[in-house]
Coordinates of N, CA, C and O and ligand atoms in Angstrom, one line a residue:
M1 N -3.1 4.4 26.2 CA -2.9 4.2 24.7 C -2.8 2.5 24.7 O -1.9 2.0 25.2
G2 N -3.6 2.0 23.8 CA -3.7 0.5 23.5 C -2.3 0.2 22.7 O -1.7 1.1 22.0
K3 N -2.1 -1.0 22.4 CA -0.9 -1.5 21.9 C -1.0 -1.1 20.4 O 0.1 -0.6 19.8
I4 N -2.1 -1.3 19.6 CA -2.3 -0.8 18.3 C -2.0 0.6 18.0 O -1.5 1.0 17.1
E5 N -2.3 1.6 19.0 CA -2.1 3.0 19.0 C -0.5 3.2 19.0 O -0.1 4.1 18.2
L6 N 0.1 2.5 20.0 CA 1.4 2.6 20.0 C 2.1 2.4 18.5 O 3.0 3.0 18.0
Y7 N 1.7 1.2 17.9 CA 2.3 0.8 16.5 C 1.9 1.9 15.6 O 2.7 2.3 14.7
K8 N 0.7 2.5 15.6 CA 0.2 3.5 14.6 C 1.1 4.6 14.8 O 1.3 5.4 13.9
N9 N 1.5 5.0 15.9 CA 2.4 6.1 16.2 C 3.8 5.8 16.1 O 4.7 6.9 16.1
T10 N 4.2 4.6 15.6 CA 5.7 4.4 15.3 C 6.1 5.0 14.1 O 5.5 5.1 13.1
L11 N 7.4 5.6 14.1 CA 8.1 6.1 13.1 C 9.1 5.2 12.6 O 9.9 4.8 13.3
L12 N 8.8 4.7 11.4 CA 9.7 3.6 10.8 C 10.8 4.3 10.0 O 10.5 5.2 9.2
N13 N 12.1 3.7 10.1 CA 13.2 4.4 9.4 C 13.7 3.4 8.4 O 14.4 2.5 8.7
G14 N 13.5 3.8 7.1 CA 14.1 2.9 6.0 C 15.5 3.6 5.6 O 15.9 4.5 6.3
T15 N 15.9 3.3 4.5 CA 17.1 3.8 3.9 C 16.8 5.0 3.2 O 17.4 6.1 3.3
M16 N 15.8 4.9 2.3 CA 15.4 6.2 1.4 C 14.1 6.7 1.9 O 13.7 7.9 1.4
V17 N 13.3 6.0 2.8 CA 11.9 6.7 3.3 C 12.0 6.6 4.8 O 12.6 5.8 5.5
S18 N 11.1 7.6 5.3 CA 10.6 7.2 6.6 C 9.2 7.1 6.5 O 8.7 7.7 5.7
L19 N 8.4 6.4 7.4 CA 7.1 6.2 7.4 C 6.5 6.6 8.7 O 7.0 6.2 9.8
R20 N 5.6 7.6 8.6 CA 5.0 8.3 9.8 C 3.4 7.9 9.7 O 2.9 7.6 8.8
K21 N 2.9 8.1 10.9 CA 1.3 8.1 10.9 C 0.7 9.1 9.8 O 1.3 10.3 9.7
I22 N -0.3 8.6 9.2 CA -0.9 9.6 8.3 C -1.8 10.7 8.9 O -2.3 10.3 10.1
R23 N -1.8 11.7 8.4 CA -2.4 13.0 9.1 C -3.6 13.4 8.2 O -3.5 13.3 7.0
K24 N -4.5 14.2 8.8 CA -5.7 14.7 8.1 C -5.3 15.7 7.0 O -5.7 15.6 5.8
N25 N -4.1 16.2 7.3 CA -3.6 17.2 6.2 C -3.1 16.5 5.0 O -2.9 17.2 4.0
D26 N -2.7 15.2 5.1 CA -2.4 14.4 3.9 C -3.3 14.2 2.9 O -3.1 13.9 1.8
L27 N -4.7 14.3 3.4 CA -5.7 13.8 2.5 C -5.8 14.4 1.1 O -6.3 13.8 0.2
K28 N -5.6 15.8 1.2 CA -5.8 16.5 0.0 C -4.9 16.2 -1.2 O -5.2 16.0 -2.3
S29 N -3.7 15.7 -0.7 CA -2.7 15.1 -1.6 C -3.3 13.7 -2.3 O -3.1 13.5 -3.5
C30 N -3.7 12.9 -1.3 CA -4.3 11.5 -1.7 C -5.4 11.7 -2.8 O -5.3 11.1 -3.8
I31 N -6.3 12.8 -2.6 CA -7.4 12.9 -3.4 C -6.9 13.4 -4.9 O -7.2 12.8 -5.9
K32 N -5.9 14.3 -4.8 CA -5.2 14.7 -6.0 C -4.6 13.5 -6.7 O -4.8 13.5 -8.1
W33 N -3.9 12.8 -6.1 CA -3.2 11.5 -6.6 C -4.2 10.5 -7.1 O -4.1 10.0 -8.3
F34 N -5.4 10.3 -6.5 CA -6.4 9.3 -7.0 C -7.0 9.8 -8.3 O -7.6 9.2 -9.1
R35 N -6.9 11.1 -8.5 CA -7.5 11.8 -9.7 C -6.6 11.6 -11.0 O -6.9 12.0 -12.1
D36 N -5.3 11.0 -10.8 CA -4.4 11.0 -11.7 C -4.6 9.5 -12.3 O -4.4 8.6 -11.7
P37 N -5.1 9.5 -13.6 CA -5.3 8.2 -14.2 C -4.1 7.2 -14.3 O -4.4 6.0 -14.1
D38 N -3.0 7.7 -14.3 CA -1.8 6.9 -14.4 C -1.6 6.3 -13.0 O -1.0 5.1 -13.0
V39 N -2.0 7.0 -12.0 CA -1.9 6.3 -10.6 C -3.1 5.3 -10.4 O -3.0 4.2 -9.9
A40 N -4.4 5.9 -10.6 CA -5.5 5.2 -10.3 C -5.7 3.8 -11.1 O -6.4 3.0 -10.6
K41 N -5.0 3.7 -12.2 CA -5.2 2.5 -13.0 C -4.7 1.3 -12.2 O -5.0 0.1 -12.5
F42 N -3.8 1.5 -11.2 CA -3.2 0.3 -10.6 C -3.9 0.1 -9.1 O -3.6 -0.8 -8.5
L43 N -4.8 1.0 -8.9 CA -5.5 0.9 -7.5 C -7.1 0.4 -7.7 O -7.6 0.3 -8.9
S44 N -7.5 0.1 -6.6 CA -9.1 -0.5 -6.6 C -9.8 0.7 -7.1 O -9.6 1.8 -6.9
N45 N -10.9 0.2 -7.9 CA -11.8 1.3 -8.5 C -12.5 2.1 -7.6 O -13.2 3.0 -7.7
S46 N -12.4 1.8 -6.2 CA -13.1 2.5 -5.1 C -12.6 3.9 -5.0 O -13.0 4.8 -4.4
V47 N -11.2 4.0 -5.5 CA -10.6 5.3 -5.5 C -11.2 6.3 -6.5 O -10.8 7.6 -6.4
K48 N -11.9 5.8 -7.5 CA -12.5 6.7 -8.5 C -13.4 7.7 -7.9 O -14.2 7.3 -7.0
N49 N -13.3 8.9 -8.5 CA -14.2 10.0 -8.1 C -14.2 10.3 -6.5 O -15.2 10.3 -6.0
M50 N -13.0 10.0 -5.9 CA -12.8 10.3 -4.7 C -13.2 11.7 -4.1 O -12.9 12.7 -4.8
T51 N -14.0 11.8 -3.1 CA -14.3 13.2 -2.5 C -13.6 13.3 -1.2 O -13.2 12.3 -0.5
E52 N -13.7 14.6 -0.8 CA -13.1 14.9 0.6 C -13.9 14.1 1.7 O -13.2 13.7 2.6
E53 N -15.2 14.2 1.5 CA -15.9 13.4 2.4 C -15.8 12.1 2.7 O -15.5 11.5 3.8
R54 N -15.5 11.3 1.4 CA -15.2 9.9 1.5 C -13.8 9.6 2.1 O -13.7 8.6 2.9
E55 N -12.9 10.5 1.6 CA -11.6 10.2 2.2 C -11.5 10.6 3.7 O -10.8 9.9 4.3
L56 N -12.2 11.4 4.1 CA -12.2 11.7 5.6 C -12.8 10.6 6.4 O -12.6 10.1 7.4
E57 N -13.9 9.9 5.8 CA -14.5 8.7 6.5 C -13.4 7.7 6.5 O -13.4 7.0 7.5
W58 N -12.8 7.3 5.4 CA -11.8 6.4 5.3 C -10.7 6.8 6.5 O -10.3 5.8 7.3
F59 N -10.3 8.0 6.5 CA -9.3 8.4 7.6 C -9.7 8.1 9.0 O -9.1 7.4 9.8
N60 N -10.9 8.5 9.2 CA -11.6 8.1 10.6 C -11.7 6.6 10.9 O -11.4 6.2 11.9
F61 N -12.0 6.0 9.8 CA -12.0 4.4 9.9 C -10.6 3.9 10.2 O -10.5 3.2 11.3
I62 N -9.7 4.3 9.5 CA -8.4 3.8 9.8 C -7.9 4.1 11.1 O -7.4 3.3 11.8
N63 N -8.1 5.5 11.6 CA -7.8 5.8 12.9 C -8.3 5.1 14.0 O -7.6 4.8 15.1
S64 N -9.6 4.5 13.8 CA -10.2 4.0 14.9 C -10.2 2.3 14.9 O -10.5 1.7 15.7
S65 N -9.6 2.0 13.7 CA -9.5 0.3 13.4 C -8.4 -0.4 14.2 O -7.3 0.1 14.5
G66 N -8.8 -1.4 14.6 CA -7.8 -2.3 15.5 C -7.2 -3.3 14.6 O -6.3 -4.1 15.1
C67 N -7.4 -3.1 13.4 CA -6.8 -4.3 12.5 C -6.2 -3.5 11.1 O -6.0 -4.2 10.1
D68 N -6.0 -2.2 11.1 CA -5.3 -1.3 9.9 C -4.4 -0.5 10.4 O -4.6 0.4 11.5
I69 N -3.2 -0.5 9.8 CA -2.3 0.6 10.2 C -1.7 1.1 8.9 O -1.2 0.4 8.0
V70 N -1.9 2.4 8.7 CA -1.4 3.1 7.5 C -0.4 4.1 7.7 O -0.5 4.9 8.8
F71 N 0.6 4.1 6.9 CA 1.7 5.1 7.1 C 1.9 6.0 5.8 O 1.5 5.6 4.7
A72 N 2.2 7.2 6.1 CA 2.5 8.2 5.0 C 4.0 8.0 4.7 O 4.9 7.8 5.6
I73 N 4.3 7.9 3.4 CA 5.8 7.5 3.0 C 6.4 9.1 2.7 O 5.9 9.8 1.9
I74 N 7.5 9.1 3.5 CA 8.3 10.5 3.3 C 9.6 10.2 2.6 O 10.3 9.3 3.1
S75 N 9.9 10.8 1.6 CA 11.1 10.6 0.9 C 12.1 11.4 1.9 O 12.1 12.6 2.2
K76 N 13.3 10.6 2.3 CA 14.1 11.2 3.2 C 15.0 12.2 2.6 O 15.5 13.1 3.3
C77 N 15.3 12.3 1.3 CA 16.2 13.2 0.7 C 15.7 14.6 0.8 O 16.6 15.6 0.6
D78 N 14.4 14.9 0.6 CA 13.9 16.1 0.5 C 12.6 16.4 1.5 O 11.9 17.4 1.4
G79 N 12.2 15.3 2.2 CA 11.1 15.5 3.2 C 9.7 15.4 2.7 O 8.8 15.8 3.3
Q80 N 9.6 15.2 1.3 CA 8.4 15.2 0.7 C 7.5 14.0 1.1 O 8.0 12.9 1.2
Y81 N 6.2 14.3 1.1 CA 5.2 13.2 1.3 C 4.8 12.7 0.0 O 4.5 13.5 -1.0
I82 N 5.0 11.4 -0.2 CA 5.0 11.0 -1.7 C 4.0 9.8 -1.9 O 3.7 9.5 -3.1
G83 N 3.4 9.3 -0.6 CA 2.4 8.2 -1.0 C 2.0 7.6 0.4 O 2.5 8.1 1.5
N84 N 1.2 6.5 0.4 CA 0.8 5.8 1.5 C 1.1 4.3 1.4 O 1.2 3.9 0.2
C85 N 1.3 3.7 2.4 CA 1.3 2.1 2.4 C 0.6 1.7 3.8 O 0.6 2.6 4.7
G86 N 0.0 0.5 3.7 CA -0.6 0.0 4.8 C -0.7 -1.5 5.0 O -0.7 -2.1 4.2
L87 N -0.9 -1.9 6.4 CA -1.2 -3.2 6.7 C -2.7 -3.3 7.2 O -3.0 -2.5 7.8
H88 N -3.5 -4.1 6.4 CA -4.8 -4.1 6.6 C -5.3 -5.5 7.0 O -4.6 -6.6 6.9
K89 N -6.6 -5.5 7.4 CA -7.2 -6.7 7.9 C -6.2 -7.6 8.5 O -5.9 -8.7 8.5
I90 N -5.6 -7.0 9.6 CA -4.6 -7.6 10.4 C -5.3 -8.6 11.4 O -6.3 -8.4 12.0
D91 N -5.0 -9.9 11.2 CA -5.6 -10.9 12.0 C -4.5 -11.4 13.0 O -3.7 -12.1 12.7
W92 N -4.7 -11.0 14.2 CA -3.7 -11.1 15.3 C -3.7 -12.4 15.7 O -2.7 -12.9 16.2
K93 N -4.8 -13.2 15.7 CA -4.8 -14.7 16.0 C -4.0 -15.3 15.0 O -3.2 -16.3 15.4
E94 N -4.5 -15.2 13.7 CA -3.9 -16.2 12.6 C -2.6 -15.4 12.1 O -1.9 -16.2 11.4
K95 N -2.0 -14.3 12.8 CA -0.7 -13.7 12.5 C -0.6 -13.5 10.9 O 0.4 -13.7 10.4
R96 N -1.7 -12.8 10.3 CA -1.5 -12.4 9.0 C -2.2 -11.1 8.6 O -2.9 -10.6 9.5
C97 N -1.8 -10.5 7.4 CA -2.4 -9.2 7.1 C -2.4 -9.2 5.6 O -1.7 -9.9 4.9
E98 N -2.8 -8.0 5.1 CA -2.8 -7.6 3.7 C -2.1 -6.3 3.6 O -2.3 -5.4 4.4
F99 N -1.2 -6.1 2.5 CA -0.5 -4.9 2.2 C -0.8 -4.1 1.1 O -1.5 -4.8 0.1
G100 N -0.9 -2.9 1.2 CA -1.2 -2.1 0.1 C -0.3 -0.9 0.0 O 0.3 -0.5 1.0
I101 N 0.0 -0.3 -1.1 CA 0.9 0.8 -1.3 C 0.5 1.5 -2.5 O 0.2 1.1 -3.5
F102 N 0.8 2.9 -2.5 CA 0.9 3.7 -3.7 C 1.8 4.8 -3.5 O 1.7 5.5 -2.4
I103 N 2.7 5.1 -4.6 CA 3.2 6.4 -4.4 C 2.7 7.2 -5.5 O 2.6 7.0 -6.7
G104 N 2.1 8.2 -5.0 CA 1.1 9.1 -5.9 C 1.9 10.1 -6.7 O 1.4 10.4 -7.7
N105 N 3.1 10.5 -6.1 CA 3.9 11.5 -6.8 C 4.8 10.7 -7.8 O 5.7 10.0 -7.5
K106 N 4.4 10.8 -9.1 CA 5.0 10.0 -10.1 C 6.6 10.2 -10.3 O 7.3 9.4 -10.8
K107 N 6.9 11.4 -10.0 CA 8.5 11.9 -10.1 C 9.2 10.8 -9.2 O 10.5 10.7 -9.4
Y108 N 8.6 10.2 -8.2 CA 9.3 9.2 -7.3 C 9.3 7.8 -7.8 O 9.8 6.9 -7.0
W109 N 8.6 7.6 -8.8 CA 8.5 6.0 -9.3 C 9.9 5.6 -9.8 O 10.8 6.4 -10.4
N110 N 10.2 4.4 -9.9 CA 11.3 3.6 -10.3 C 12.7 4.2 -9.9 O 13.7 4.3 -10.5
K111 N 12.6 4.7 -8.6 CA 14.0 5.2 -7.9 C 14.3 4.4 -6.7 O 15.2 4.8 -5.9
G112 N 13.5 3.4 -6.5 CA 13.8 2.5 -5.3 C 13.0 2.8 -4.1 O 13.1 2.0 -3.0
Y113 N 12.1 3.9 -4.1 CA 11.4 4.2 -2.9 C 10.4 3.1 -2.5 O 10.2 2.8 -1.4
G114 N 9.6 2.3 -3.5 CA 8.6 1.4 -3.2 C 9.4 0.3 -2.7 O 8.9 -0.3 -1.7
T115 N 10.6 -0.2 -3.2 CA 11.3 -1.3 -2.6 C 11.6 -1.1 -1.3 O 11.6 -2.0 -0.3
D116 N 12.2 0.1 -0.9 CA 12.6 0.5 0.5 C 11.4 0.6 1.3 O 11.6 0.0 2.6
T117 N 10.3 1.1 0.9 CA 9.1 1.2 1.8 C 8.7 -0.2 2.2 O 8.5 -0.5 3.3
L118 N 8.7 -1.1 1.0 CA 8.1 -2.6 1.4 C 9.0 -3.2 2.3 O 8.5 -3.9 3.3
K119 N 10.4 -3.1 2.1 CA 11.4 -3.8 2.9 C 11.1 -3.3 4.6 O 11.0 -4.1 5.3
T120 N 11.0 -2.0 4.7 CA 10.7 -1.4 5.9 C 9.4 -1.9 6.6 O 9.4 -2.2 7.9
V121 N 8.5 -2.0 5.7 CA 7.1 -2.5 6.4 C 7.0 -4.1 6.6 O 6.6 -4.5 7.6
I122 N 7.9 -4.6 5.8 CA 8.0 -6.2 5.9 C 8.5 -6.4 7.3 O 8.1 -7.3 8.2
D123 N 9.7 -5.8 7.8 CA 10.4 -5.9 9.0 C 9.5 -5.6 10.1 O 9.5 -6.2 11.1
F124 N 8.7 -4.6 10.0 CA 7.8 -4.0 10.9 C 6.8 -5.0 11.2 O 6.5 -5.4 12.4
A125 N 6.1 -5.6 10.2 CA 5.1 -6.6 10.4 C 5.6 -7.9 11.1 O 5.0 -8.4 11.9
F126 N 6.9 -8.3 10.5 CA 7.2 -9.7 11.1 C 7.9 -9.4 12.5 O 7.6 -10.3 13.4
F127 N 8.8 -8.5 12.6 CA 9.5 -8.2 13.9 C 8.9 -7.5 14.9 O 9.0 -7.7 16.2
S128 N 8.2 -6.5 14.6 CA 7.5 -5.6 15.7 C 6.1 -6.2 15.9 O 5.7 -6.3 17.1
L129 N 5.3 -6.4 14.9 CA 4.1 -7.0 15.1 C 3.8 -8.4 15.4 O 2.9 -8.9 15.9
G130 N 4.9 -9.1 15.0 CA 4.9 -10.7 15.2 C 4.0 -11.3 14.3 O 3.6 -12.5 14.4
L131 N 3.7 -10.8 13.1 CA 2.9 -11.5 12.1 C 3.8 -12.6 11.3 O 5.0 -12.2 11.4
E132 N 3.1 -13.3 10.7 CA 3.9 -14.4 10.0 C 3.5 -14.6 8.6 O 4.2 -15.4 7.8
K133 N 2.5 -13.9 8.0 CA 2.2 -14.0 6.7 C 1.5 -12.4 6.2 O 0.8 -12.1 6.8
I134 N 2.1 -12.0 4.9 CA 1.5 -11.0 4.3 C 1.2 -11.2 3.0 O 1.8 -12.0 2.1
K135 N -0.1 -10.7 2.6 CA -0.7 -11.2 1.5 C -0.9 -9.9 0.7 O -1.2 -8.7 1.4
L136 N -0.9 -9.9 -0.6 CA -1.4 -8.6 -1.4 C -2.0 -9.1 -2.7 O -1.9 -10.2 -3.2
L137 N -2.7 -8.1 -3.3 CA -3.4 -8.3 -4.6 C -2.7 -7.3 -5.6 O -2.4 -6.1 -5.3
V138 N -2.4 -7.9 -6.9 CA -1.9 -6.8 -7.9 C -2.3 -7.3 -9.0 O -2.6 -8.6 -9.5
Y139 N -2.7 -6.3 -10.0 CA -3.3 -6.5 -11.4 C -2.2 -7.0 -12.3 O -1.2 -6.5 -12.3
E140 N -2.7 -7.8 -13.1 CA -1.7 -8.6 -14.0 C -0.9 -7.5 -14.8 O 0.3 -7.9 -15.2
Y141 N -1.5 -6.3 -15.2 CA -0.7 -5.5 -16.0 C 0.1 -4.5 -15.2 O 0.8 -3.6 -15.8
N142 N 0.3 -4.7 -13.8 CA 1.1 -3.8 -13.2 C 2.6 -4.4 -12.9 O 2.9 -4.9 -11.8
H143 N 3.2 -4.4 -14.1 CA 4.7 -5.2 -14.2 C 5.5 -4.7 -13.1 O 6.3 -5.5 -12.5
R144 N 5.6 -3.4 -12.9 CA 6.5 -2.7 -12.0 C 6.3 -3.3 -10.6 O 7.1 -3.7 -9.9
A145 N 4.9 -3.3 -10.2 CA 4.7 -3.6 -8.8 C 5.0 -5.1 -8.5 O 5.5 -5.5 -7.5
I146 N 4.6 -5.9 -9.7 CA 4.9 -7.3 -9.5 C 6.6 -7.7 -9.2 O 6.9 -8.3 -8.5
K147 N 7.3 -6.9 -10.0 CA 8.7 -6.9 -10.0 C 9.2 -6.6 -8.6 O 9.9 -7.3 -7.9
V148 N 8.6 -5.5 -8.0 CA 9.0 -5.1 -6.7 C 8.7 -6.2 -5.6 O 9.5 -6.4 -4.8
Y149 N 7.5 -6.7 -5.7 CA 7.0 -7.7 -4.9 C 7.9 -9.0 -4.8 O 8.2 -9.5 -3.9
E150 N 8.2 -9.4 -6.2 CA 9.1 -10.5 -6.3 C 10.5 -10.3 -5.7 O 11.0 -11.0 -5.0
N151 N 10.9 -9.1 -5.9 CA 12.4 -8.8 -5.5 C 12.3 -8.7 -3.9 O 13.5 -8.9 -3.3
C152 N 11.1 -8.5 -3.3 CA 11.0 -8.5 -1.8 C 10.6 -9.7 -1.2 O 10.4 -9.9 -0.1
G153 N 10.6 -10.9 -2.1 CA 10.2 -12.2 -1.7 C 8.9 -12.7 -1.7 O 8.5 -13.5 -1.0
F154 N 8.0 -11.9 -2.2 CA 6.8 -12.4 -2.4 C 6.7 -13.3 -3.7 O 7.2 -13.2 -4.7
A155 N 5.6 -14.3 -3.5 CA 5.3 -15.2 -4.7 C 3.9 -15.4 -4.9 O 3.1 -15.3 -3.9
P156 N 3.5 -15.6 -6.1 CA 2.2 -15.8 -6.5 C 1.5 -17.0 -5.9 O 2.2 -18.2 -6.0
V157 N 0.4 -17.0 -5.2 CA -0.2 -18.1 -4.6 C -1.5 -18.5 -5.3 O -2.1 -19.4 -5.2
D158 N -2.0 -17.5 -6.2 CA -3.5 -17.7 -6.7 C -3.6 -16.6 -7.8 O -2.9 -15.6 -7.8
K159 N -4.5 -16.9 -8.8 CA -4.9 -16.0 -9.9 C -6.3 -15.8 -9.9 O -7.0 -16.9 -10.1
L160 N -6.9 -14.6 -9.4 CA -8.2 -14.3 -9.6 C -8.6 -14.2 -11.1 O -8.3 -12.9 -11.6
K161 N -9.4 -14.8 -11.8 CA -9.6 -14.6 -13.1 C -10.7 -13.5 -13.3 O -11.7 -13.5 -12.7
N162 N -10.3 -12.5 -14.4 CA -11.2 -11.6 -14.6 C -11.6 -10.6 -13.4 O -12.9 -10.4 -13.4
Y163 N -10.9 -10.4 -12.5 CA -11.2 -9.9 -11.3 C -11.3 -8.3 -11.2 O -12.1 -7.7 -10.6
H164 N -10.8 -7.7 -12.2 CA -10.5 -6.2 -12.0 C -11.0 -5.7 -13.4 O -10.4 -5.9 -14.4
L165 N -11.8 -4.7 -13.4 CA -12.2 -4.0 -14.6 C -11.4 -2.8 -14.7 O -11.4 -1.8 -13.9
Y166 N -10.8 -2.6 -16.0 CA -10.1 -1.5 -16.3 C -10.0 -1.3 -17.8 O -9.8 -2.3 -18.6
N167 N -10.4 -0.1 -18.3 CA -10.5 0.1 -19.7 C -11.4 -0.8 -20.4 O -11.0 -1.3 -21.5
N168 N -12.5 -1.1 -19.9 CA -13.6 -2.0 -20.3 C -13.2 -3.3 -20.6 O -13.7 -4.3 -21.2
I169 N -12.1 -3.7 -19.9 CA -11.5 -5.1 -20.0 C -11.5 -5.7 -18.5 O -11.0 -4.9 -17.7
Y170 N -11.8 -7.0 -18.4 CA -11.7 -7.5 -17.1 C -10.3 -8.2 -17.1 O -10.0 -9.2 -17.9
W171 N -9.3 -7.8 -16.1 CA -8.0 -8.4 -16.0 C -8.0 -9.3 -14.8 O -8.7 -9.3 -13.8
D172 N -7.1 -10.3 -15.0 CA -6.6 -11.2 -13.9 C -6.0 -10.4 -12.8 O -5.4 -9.4 -13.0
T173 N -6.0 -10.9 -11.5 CA -5.4 -10.3 -10.4 C -4.5 -11.5 -9.8 O -5.0 -12.5 -9.5
Y174 N -3.2 -11.1 -9.5 CA -2.5 -12.0 -8.7 C -2.6 -11.9 -7.2 O -2.6 -10.8 -6.8
V175 N -2.8 -12.9 -6.6 CA -2.6 -13.0 -5.1 C -1.2 -13.3 -4.8 O -0.8 -14.5 -5.2
M176 N -0.5 -12.6 -4.1 CA 1.0 -12.9 -3.7 C 1.0 -13.0 -2.2 O 0.4 -12.2 -1.5
E177 N 2.0 -13.7 -1.7 CA 2.2 -13.9 -0.3 C 3.7 -14.0 0.1 O 4.6 -14.4 -0.8
K178 N 3.9 -13.5 1.2 CA 5.2 -13.7 1.8 C 5.2 -14.2 3.1 O 4.4 -13.7 4.0
N179 N 6.0 -15.3 3.5 CA 6.0 -15.8 4.9 C 7.1 -15.3 5.7 O 8.2 -15.2 5.1
A180 N 7.0 -15.2 7.0 CA 8.1 -14.8 7.9 C 8.9 -16.1 7.8 O 8.3 -17.2 7.8
I181 N 10.3 -16.0 8.0 CA 11.0 -17.2 8.3 C 11.1 -17.5 9.7 O 11.6 -16.8 10.5
I182 N 10.3 -18.6 10.0 CA 10.2 -19.0 11.4 C 10.8 -20.4 11.7 O 10.9 -21.2 10.8
Ligands
LIG1 C1 4.3 0.0 -7.5 C2 5.3 1.1 -6.8 C3 5.1 1.0 -5.1 C4 6.7 0.6 -6.8 O1 7.5 1.6 -6.3 P1 8.7 2.3 -7.1 O2 9.5 3.1 -6.2 O3 8.2 2.9 -8.2 O4 9.7 0.9 -7.6 P2 11.1 0.7 -7.4 O5 11.9 1.7 -7.9 O6 11.5 0.3 -5.9 O7 11.4 -0.8 -8.2 C5 10.9 -0.9 -9.4 C6 11.2 -2.3 -10.0 O8 10.5 -2.5 -11.1 C7 11.2 -2.6 -12.2 N1 10.4 -2.1 -13.4 C8 10.0 -0.8 -13.7 N2 9.1 -0.8 -14.7 C9 8.9 -2.1 -15.0 C10 8.2 -2.7 -16.0 N3 7.4 -1.9 -16.9 N4 8.1 -4.0 -16.2 C11 8.9 -4.8 -15.2 N5 9.7 -4.2 -14.3 C12 9.8 -2.9 -14.2 C13 12.5 -1.8 -12.0 O9 13.5 -2.1 -12.8 C14 12.7 -2.2 -10.5 O10 13.3 -3.3 -10.4 P3 14.8 -3.7 -10.2 O11 15.0 -3.1 -8.7 O12 14.9 -5.2 -9.9 O13 15.6 -3.0 -11.2 C15 5.0 2.3 -7.2 O14 5.6 2.6 -8.6 C16 3.5 2.9 -7.2 O15 3.3 3.3 -6.2 N6 2.9 2.9 -8.4 C17 1.5 3.3 -8.6 C18 0.6 2.5 -7.5 C19 0.8 1.1 -7.6 O16 1.1 0.5 -8.6 N7 0.6 0.6 -6.5 C20 0.7 -0.9 -6.3 C21 -0.7 -1.5 -6.4 S1 -0.7 -3.4 -6.1

């Protein structure tokens, strides 16, 4: 088993969440969540009209990728699968990656799960993987996510003008970064 496979199989233990490898069986929940406009509005337009076939293609891509690690987010208090998070485009030489997250089950929003997930993944990226920079994109109207990112030490480094189409309007997108303290 290669190094990346070991990382993909790691179980991460946060305070409110545990993060485990995503399974094929999780995909049906993802498709259901992507169909919820309240969730999809904060995600890339590529999740629109998600089909089982496309979702399986993505799953196979993630499993075989040497530069993507995706975790299923599990709420520790009840064992529920509530969303995904991942480190993408991992550049092992430049020691940087991109972060993505969604909690698809809306009952779990605003209760600290996102913050705990992010803190857990940041530790993993910096201390286990040895990365030194995490980047993410967030739409300007996603105030909750921006707050979580700021709370976890991310700062805006760029603004992509009119980058994201939602509700027939082109919205700006913030690029935010966090550096490891080295
Ligand atoms: C974004 C997301 C991961 C955050 O996770 P969460 O568990 O809901 O967030 P938390 O409870 O950890 O923290 C929410 C923070 O935002 C604040 N907040 C909530 N609504 C807000 C709003 N409308 N404006 C500003 N701040 C807001 C809360 O007060 C809290 O901050 P605090 O801890 O300083 O009080 C989750 O809501 C989610 O997955 N949303 C849908 C998909 C998404 O937006 N993904 C991110 C794409 S970039």
